[in-house]
Amino acid sequence: MKYNWGDSWDGFDDKQYVYDEDKEKKWRTGIWKILACIMLLVIIYIVKDHIDEIRYVNKGTMIEAEYDAEKGIARYRDDNGNLHIYNLSSYYVAADDNGTVQMYYIGSLNYARPRNSLVSRLFFYFLFGGLLVLCIWRCKKNS
């Protein structure tokens, strides 16, 4: 006596699953499109931040702040003598020989920010630009 088991799990939960390749491709393409939109938003944010930095450097006021390389912070005082501490751990800045860093602001001294290095900007442009190209390529391949 020969048994034909077939697909033992098919219909186990009173449902029948039929594989649809077109649905699967649409699902994969949808995920890559969402990731591409996220990468595009990140690139737009990076470009906006870069434009703001250029505006601050060209039209803003420059101050010199004491730079502590160990802690990654800059300290400066405003006209009233209030101490401001700025965390520079997310910036790639080069301190001067005397341990100061140049910071720029427009309007309020509370919004002073350093100039980021071009190498770090290019790194982020290439990283997220490459990820955007990868997402677009995967969308085209799945279509």
Coordinates of C-alpha atoms in Angstrom, one line a residue:
M1 CA 0.0 0.0 0.0
K2 CA 1.5 3.3 -1.1
Y3 CA 0.7 6.6 0.6
N4 CA 0.6 9.9 -1.2
W5 CA 1.3 12.5 1.4
G6 CA 1.4 15.5 -0.9
D7 CA 1.8 18.8 1.0
S8 CA 1.1 17.8 4.6
W9 CA 0.7 21.4 5.8
D10 CA -1.5 22.7 2.9
G11 CA -5.0 23.2 4.3
F12 CA -3.9 22.5 7.9
D13 CA -5.5 25.7 9.1
D14 CA -8.5 25.5 6.8
K15 CA -6.9 28.0 4.4
Q16 CA -5.1 27.4 1.2
Y17 CA -2.0 29.4 0.3
V18 CA -1.4 29.9 -3.3
Y19 CA 1.9 31.4 -4.2
D20 CA 1.6 34.4 -6.5
E21 CA 4.9 35.5 -8.0
D22 CA 3.5 38.9 -9.1
K23 CA 2.4 39.7 -5.5
E24 CA 5.8 38.7 -4.2
K25 CA 7.6 41.0 -6.6
K26 CA 5.3 43.9 -5.8
W27 CA 5.9 43.4 -2.1
R28 CA 9.7 43.4 -2.6
T29 CA 9.6 46.4 -4.8
G30 CA 7.4 48.2 -2.3
I31 CA 10.0 47.7 0.4
W32 CA 12.8 49.0 -1.8
K33 CA 10.7 52.0 -2.7
I34 CA 10.1 52.8 1.0
L35 CA 13.9 52.5 1.7
A36 CA 14.6 54.7 -1.4
C37 CA 12.2 57.4 0.0
I38 CA 14.0 57.2 3.3
M39 CA 17.4 57.6 1.7
L40 CA 16.1 60.5 -0.4
L41 CA 14.9 62.2 2.7
V42 CA 18.2 61.7 4.4
I43 CA 20.0 63.2 1.4
I44 CA 17.7 66.2 1.4
Y45 CA 18.4 66.7 5.1
I46 CA 22.2 66.5 4.5
V47 CA 22.0 69.0 1.6
K48 CA 19.8 71.4 3.6
D49 CA 22.3 71.2 6.6
H50 CA 25.2 71.8 4.2
I51 CA 23.4 74.9 2.7
D52 CA 22.7 76.2 6.2
E53 CA 26.4 75.7 7.2
I54 CA 27.5 77.6 4.1
R55 CA 25.1 80.4 4.9
Y56 CA 26.3 80.5 8.5
V57 CA 30.0 80.7 7.4
N58 CA 29.4 83.4 4.7
K59 CA 26.8 85.6 6.4
G60 CA 27.2 84.8 10.0
T61 CA 29.4 86.0 12.8
M62 CA 32.5 84.0 13.8
I63 CA 33.5 83.3 17.4
E64 CA 36.4 81.3 18.8
A65 CA 35.5 78.7 21.4
E66 CA 37.8 76.7 23.7
Y67 CA 38.0 73.1 22.4
D68 CA 38.4 70.1 24.7
A69 CA 39.4 67.2 22.4
E70 CA 39.1 64.5 25.1
K71 CA 35.5 65.3 25.8
G72 CA 34.6 66.6 22.3
I73 CA 33.1 69.8 23.6
A74 CA 33.5 73.5 22.8
R75 CA 33.0 76.2 25.5
Y76 CA 32.3 79.9 24.9
R77 CA 30.8 82.8 26.8
D78 CA 28.2 85.2 25.4
D79 CA 28.1 89.0 26.0
N80 CA 26.4 88.6 29.4
G81 CA 29.0 86.2 30.6
N82 CA 26.9 83.1 30.4
L83 CA 28.8 79.9 29.6
H84 CA 27.6 77.9 26.6
I85 CA 28.9 74.3 26.1
Y86 CA 28.5 72.7 22.6
N87 CA 28.9 69.0 22.0
L88 CA 31.1 68.5 18.9
S89 CA 31.2 64.7 18.9
S90 CA 29.1 64.6 15.7
Y91 CA 31.3 67.0 13.9
Y92 CA 34.7 66.5 12.3
V93 CA 36.4 69.7 13.2
A94 CA 40.0 70.6 13.4
A95 CA 41.1 72.6 16.4
D96 CA 43.7 75.4 16.0
D97 CA 47.1 75.1 17.6
N98 CA 46.0 77.1 20.7
G99 CA 43.0 74.7 21.3
T100 CA 40.2 76.8 19.9
V101 CA 37.7 76.0 17.2
Q102 CA 35.8 78.5 15.1
M103 CA 32.0 78.6 15.4
Y104 CA 29.5 80.6 13.4
Y105 CA 26.1 82.0 14.2
I106 CA 23.4 84.2 12.7
G107 CA 21.2 86.1 15.1
S108 CA 21.6 84.4 18.4
L109 CA 24.8 83.1 19.9
N110 CA 22.9 80.2 21.4
Y111 CA 22.8 78.7 17.9
A112 CA 26.5 78.8 17.1
R113 CA 27.8 75.8 15.2
P114 CA 31.2 74.8 13.9
R115 CA 32.1 74.2 10.3
N116 CA 32.1 70.5 9.4
S117 CA 34.9 69.1 7.2
L118 CA 34.4 68.5 3.5
V119 CA 35.6 64.9 3.9
S120 CA 32.8 64.1 6.3
R121 CA 30.2 65.7 4.0
L122 CA 31.5 63.8 1.0
F123 CA 31.4 60.6 3.1
F124 CA 27.7 61.1 3.9
Y125 CA 26.8 62.1 0.3
F126 CA 28.5 58.9 -1.0
L127 CA 27.1 56.6 1.7
F128 CA 23.5 57.7 1.4
G129 CA 23.7 58.3 -2.4
G130 CA 25.1 54.8 -2.9
L131 CA 22.3 53.4 -0.8
L132 CA 19.7 55.3 -2.8
V133 CA 21.2 54.0 -6.1
L134 CA 21.1 50.5 -4.6
C135 CA 17.4 50.9 -3.7
I136 CA 16.6 52.2 -7.2
W137 CA 18.5 49.4 -8.8
R138 CA 16.7 46.8 -6.7
C139 CA 13.3 48.4 -7.6
K140 CA 14.2 48.1 -11.3
K141 CA 15.4 44.5 -11.0
N142 CA 12.2 43.4 -9.2
S143 CA 9.9 45.1 -11.7

